[in-house]
PDB file of C-alpha atoms in Angstrom:
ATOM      1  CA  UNK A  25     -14.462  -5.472  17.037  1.00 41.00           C
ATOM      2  CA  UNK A  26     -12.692  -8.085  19.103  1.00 43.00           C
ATOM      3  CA  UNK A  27     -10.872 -10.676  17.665  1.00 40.00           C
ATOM      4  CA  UNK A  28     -12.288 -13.882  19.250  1.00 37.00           C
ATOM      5  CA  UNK A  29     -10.893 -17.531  20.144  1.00 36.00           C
ATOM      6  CA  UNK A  30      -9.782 -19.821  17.065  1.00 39.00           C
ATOM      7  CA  UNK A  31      -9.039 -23.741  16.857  1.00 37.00           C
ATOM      8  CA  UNK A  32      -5.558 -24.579  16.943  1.00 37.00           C
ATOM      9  CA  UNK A  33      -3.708 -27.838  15.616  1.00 37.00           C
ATOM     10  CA  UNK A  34      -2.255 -28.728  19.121  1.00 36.00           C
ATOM     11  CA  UNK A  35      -1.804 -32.715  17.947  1.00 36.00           C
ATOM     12  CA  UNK A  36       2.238 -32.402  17.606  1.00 36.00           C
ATOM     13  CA  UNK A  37       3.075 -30.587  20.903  1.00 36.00           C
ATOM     14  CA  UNK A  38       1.159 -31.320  23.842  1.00 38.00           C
ATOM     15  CA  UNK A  39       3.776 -29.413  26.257  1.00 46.00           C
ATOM     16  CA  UNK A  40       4.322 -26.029  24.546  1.00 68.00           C
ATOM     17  CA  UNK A  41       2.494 -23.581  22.307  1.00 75.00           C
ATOM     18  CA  UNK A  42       3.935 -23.987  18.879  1.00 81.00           C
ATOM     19  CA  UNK A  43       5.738 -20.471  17.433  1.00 84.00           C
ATOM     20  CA  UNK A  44       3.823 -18.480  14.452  1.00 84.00           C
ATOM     21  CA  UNK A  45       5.399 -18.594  10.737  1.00 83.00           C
ATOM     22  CA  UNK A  46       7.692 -15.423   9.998  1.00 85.00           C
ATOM     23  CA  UNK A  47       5.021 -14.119   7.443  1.00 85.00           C
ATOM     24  CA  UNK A  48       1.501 -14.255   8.785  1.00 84.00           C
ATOM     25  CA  UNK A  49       0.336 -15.473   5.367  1.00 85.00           C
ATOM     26  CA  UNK A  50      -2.281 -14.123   3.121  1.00 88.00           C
ATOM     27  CA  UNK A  51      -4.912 -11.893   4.005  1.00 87.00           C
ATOM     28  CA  UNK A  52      -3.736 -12.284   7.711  1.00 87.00           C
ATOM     29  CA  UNK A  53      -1.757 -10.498   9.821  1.00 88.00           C
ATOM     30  CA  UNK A  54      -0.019 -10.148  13.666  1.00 91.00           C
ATOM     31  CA  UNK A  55      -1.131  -8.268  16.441  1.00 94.00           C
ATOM     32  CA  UNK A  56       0.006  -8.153  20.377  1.00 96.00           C
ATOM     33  CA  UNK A  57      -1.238  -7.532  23.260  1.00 96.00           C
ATOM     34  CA  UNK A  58       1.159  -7.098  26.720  1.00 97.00           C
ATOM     35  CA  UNK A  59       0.912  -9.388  29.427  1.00 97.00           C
ATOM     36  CA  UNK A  60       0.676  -7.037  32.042  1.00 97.00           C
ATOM     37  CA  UNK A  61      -0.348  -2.857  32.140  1.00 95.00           C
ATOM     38  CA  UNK A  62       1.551  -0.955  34.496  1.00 94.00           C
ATOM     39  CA  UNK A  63       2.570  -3.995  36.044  1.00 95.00           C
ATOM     40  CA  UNK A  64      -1.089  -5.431  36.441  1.00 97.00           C
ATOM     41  CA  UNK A  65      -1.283  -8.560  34.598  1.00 97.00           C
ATOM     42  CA  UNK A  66      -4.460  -8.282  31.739  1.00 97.00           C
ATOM     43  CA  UNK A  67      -3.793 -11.798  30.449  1.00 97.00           C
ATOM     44  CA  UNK A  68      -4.279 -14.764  32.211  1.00 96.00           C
ATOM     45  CA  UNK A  69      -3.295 -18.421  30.898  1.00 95.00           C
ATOM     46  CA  UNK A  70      -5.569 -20.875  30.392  1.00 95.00           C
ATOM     47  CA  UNK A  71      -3.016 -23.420  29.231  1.00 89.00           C
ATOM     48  CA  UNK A  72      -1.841 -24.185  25.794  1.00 85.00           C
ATOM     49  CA  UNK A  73      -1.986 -20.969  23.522  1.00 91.00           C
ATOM     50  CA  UNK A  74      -5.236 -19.835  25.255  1.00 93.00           C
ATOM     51  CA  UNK A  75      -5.270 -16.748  27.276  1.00 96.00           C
ATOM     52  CA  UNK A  76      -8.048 -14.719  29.465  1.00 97.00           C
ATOM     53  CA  UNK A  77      -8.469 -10.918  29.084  1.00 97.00           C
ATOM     54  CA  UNK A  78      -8.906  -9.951  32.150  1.00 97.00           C
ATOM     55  CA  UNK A  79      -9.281  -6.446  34.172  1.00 97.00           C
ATOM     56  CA  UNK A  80     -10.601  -7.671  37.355  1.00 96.00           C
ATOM     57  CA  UNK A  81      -7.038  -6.282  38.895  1.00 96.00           C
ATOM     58  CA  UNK A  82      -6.480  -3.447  36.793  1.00 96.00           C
ATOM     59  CA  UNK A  83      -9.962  -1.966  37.013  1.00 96.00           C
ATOM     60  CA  UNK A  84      -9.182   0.147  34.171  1.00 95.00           C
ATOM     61  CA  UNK A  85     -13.159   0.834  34.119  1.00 94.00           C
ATOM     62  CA  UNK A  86     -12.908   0.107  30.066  1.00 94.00           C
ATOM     63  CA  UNK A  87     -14.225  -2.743  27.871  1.00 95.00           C
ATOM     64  CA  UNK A  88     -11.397  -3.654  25.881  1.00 95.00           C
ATOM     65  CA  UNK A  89      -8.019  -3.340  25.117  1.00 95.00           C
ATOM     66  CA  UNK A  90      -6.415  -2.312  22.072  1.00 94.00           C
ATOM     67  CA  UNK A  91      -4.170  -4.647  19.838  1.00 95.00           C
ATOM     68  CA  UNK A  92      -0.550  -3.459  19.542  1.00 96.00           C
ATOM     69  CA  UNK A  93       0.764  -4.019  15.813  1.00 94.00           C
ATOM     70  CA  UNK A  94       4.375  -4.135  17.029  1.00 96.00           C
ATOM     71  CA  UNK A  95       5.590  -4.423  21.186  1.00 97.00           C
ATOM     72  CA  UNK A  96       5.428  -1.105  21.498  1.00 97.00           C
ATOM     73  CA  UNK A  97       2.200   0.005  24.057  1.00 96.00           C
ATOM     74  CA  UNK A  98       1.720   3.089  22.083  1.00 96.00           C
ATOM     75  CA  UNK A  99       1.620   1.515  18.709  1.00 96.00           C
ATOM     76  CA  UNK A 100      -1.779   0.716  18.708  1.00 93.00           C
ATOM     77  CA  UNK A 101      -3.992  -0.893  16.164  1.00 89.00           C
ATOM     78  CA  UNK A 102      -6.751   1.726  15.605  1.00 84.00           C
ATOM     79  CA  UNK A 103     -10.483  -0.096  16.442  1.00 80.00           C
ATOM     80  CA  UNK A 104      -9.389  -3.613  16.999  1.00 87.00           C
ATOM     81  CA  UNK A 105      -9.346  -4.453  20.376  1.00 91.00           C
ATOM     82  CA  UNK A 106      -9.669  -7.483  22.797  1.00 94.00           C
ATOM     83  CA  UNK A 107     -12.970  -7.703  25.221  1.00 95.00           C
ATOM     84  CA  UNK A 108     -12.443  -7.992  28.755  1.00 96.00           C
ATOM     85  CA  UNK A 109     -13.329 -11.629  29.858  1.00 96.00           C
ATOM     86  CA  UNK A 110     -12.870 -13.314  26.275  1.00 95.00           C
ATOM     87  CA  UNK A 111     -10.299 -16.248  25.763  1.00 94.00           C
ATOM     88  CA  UNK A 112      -8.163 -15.660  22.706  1.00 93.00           C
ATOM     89  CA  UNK A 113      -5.586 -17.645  21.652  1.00 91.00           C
ATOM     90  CA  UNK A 114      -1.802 -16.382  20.591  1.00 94.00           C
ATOM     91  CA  UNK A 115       1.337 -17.603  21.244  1.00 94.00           C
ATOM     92  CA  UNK A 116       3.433 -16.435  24.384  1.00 93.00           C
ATOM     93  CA  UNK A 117       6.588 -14.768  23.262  1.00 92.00           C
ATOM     94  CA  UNK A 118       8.975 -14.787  26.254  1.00 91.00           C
ATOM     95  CA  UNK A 119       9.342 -10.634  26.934  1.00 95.00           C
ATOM     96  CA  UNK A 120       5.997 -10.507  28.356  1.00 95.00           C
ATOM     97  CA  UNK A 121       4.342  -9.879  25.001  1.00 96.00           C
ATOM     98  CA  UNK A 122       1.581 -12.203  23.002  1.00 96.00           C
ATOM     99  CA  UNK A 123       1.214 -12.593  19.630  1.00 95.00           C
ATOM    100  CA  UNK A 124      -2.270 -13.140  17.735  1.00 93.00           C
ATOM    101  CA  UNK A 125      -2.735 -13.949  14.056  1.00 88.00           C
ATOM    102  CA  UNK A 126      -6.021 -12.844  12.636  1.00 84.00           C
ATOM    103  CA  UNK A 127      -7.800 -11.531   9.548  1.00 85.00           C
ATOM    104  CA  UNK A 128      -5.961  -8.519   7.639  1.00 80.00           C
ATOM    105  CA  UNK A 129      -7.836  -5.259   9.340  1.00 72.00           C
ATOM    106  CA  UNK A 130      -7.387  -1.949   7.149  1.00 68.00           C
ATOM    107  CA  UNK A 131      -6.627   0.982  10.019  1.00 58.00           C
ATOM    108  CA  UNK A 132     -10.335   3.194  11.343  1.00 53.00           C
ATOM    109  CA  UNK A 133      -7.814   5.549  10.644  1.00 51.00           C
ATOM    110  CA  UNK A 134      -6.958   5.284   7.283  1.00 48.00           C
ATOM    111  CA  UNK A 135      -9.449   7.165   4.911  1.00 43.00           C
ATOM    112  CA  UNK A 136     -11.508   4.559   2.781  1.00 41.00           C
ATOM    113  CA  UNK A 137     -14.922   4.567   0.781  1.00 40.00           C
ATOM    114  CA  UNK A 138     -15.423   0.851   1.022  1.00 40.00           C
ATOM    115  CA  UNK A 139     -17.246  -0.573   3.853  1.00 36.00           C
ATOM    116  CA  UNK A 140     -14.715  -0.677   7.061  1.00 37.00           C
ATOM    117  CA  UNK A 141     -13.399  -4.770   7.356  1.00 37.00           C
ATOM    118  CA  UNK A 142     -14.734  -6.413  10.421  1.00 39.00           C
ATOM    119  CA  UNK A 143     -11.926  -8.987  12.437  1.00 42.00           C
ATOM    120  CA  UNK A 144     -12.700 -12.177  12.238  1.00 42.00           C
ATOM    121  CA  UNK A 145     -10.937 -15.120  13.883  1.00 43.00           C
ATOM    122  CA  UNK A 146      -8.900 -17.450  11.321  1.00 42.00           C
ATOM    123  CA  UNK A 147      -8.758 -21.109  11.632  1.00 38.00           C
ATOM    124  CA  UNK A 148      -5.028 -22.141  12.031  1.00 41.00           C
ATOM    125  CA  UNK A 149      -3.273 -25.144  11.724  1.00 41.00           C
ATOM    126  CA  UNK A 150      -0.308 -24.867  13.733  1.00 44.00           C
ATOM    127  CA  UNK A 151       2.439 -27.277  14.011  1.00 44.00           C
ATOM    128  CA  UNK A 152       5.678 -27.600  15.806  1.00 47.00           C
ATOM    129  CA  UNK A 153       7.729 -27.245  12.646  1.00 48.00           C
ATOM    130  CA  UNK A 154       5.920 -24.217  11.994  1.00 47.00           C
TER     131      UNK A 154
END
């Protein structure tokens, strides 16, 4: 499932995309997605804390990309993933990495007998002071 565009509290900082808490809080948690794939940039800016997934120069041929849970490209969260063409919204984090904050997902990969959790978007109130 993709994780898909949430509102933001952008009414203290007009200028730049306020920074996530250190803990994503409860029930949530981070994910990333790179800027660019072997030096193709994937996500394109659409102004404050709202980015474009986007494969139009990659032509990777695929329908998504998957969510990183650290900055590492091979540490990939297992069936989360980003849809080409949908705005999400994260916050830029200046080594070419993006950082997203969305519903706690248990791994595809992790054996379960409950029902597998479906990623939702959160709504977040962001401010400047964190």
């Amino acid at each position: 499932m993709a994780a898909s565009a949430a509102a933001w509290d952008t009414s203290t900082s007009t200028t730049l995309c306020p920074k996530f808490p250190e803990e994503p809080g409860a029930g949530l948690q981070y994910g990333f997605l790179p800027k660019a794939v072997r030096g193709v940039t994937i996500l394109m800016s659409l102004g404050l804390c709202r980015w474009r997934v986007d494969d139009s120069k990659l032509k990777s041929g695929m329908e998504s990309v998957a969510y990183r849970k650290s900055k590492n490209m091979d540490d990939k969260l297992v069936g989360v993933h980003a849809l080409f063409g949908e705005e999400v919204e994260g916050v830029d984090e200046g080594d070419d990495w993006v950082k997203f904050r969305f519903k706690e997902v248990r791994s595809w990969a992790e054996p379960s007998h409950d029902s597998a959790s479906v990623i939702a978007p959160t709504v977040t109130k962001i401010t400047a002071d964190g």
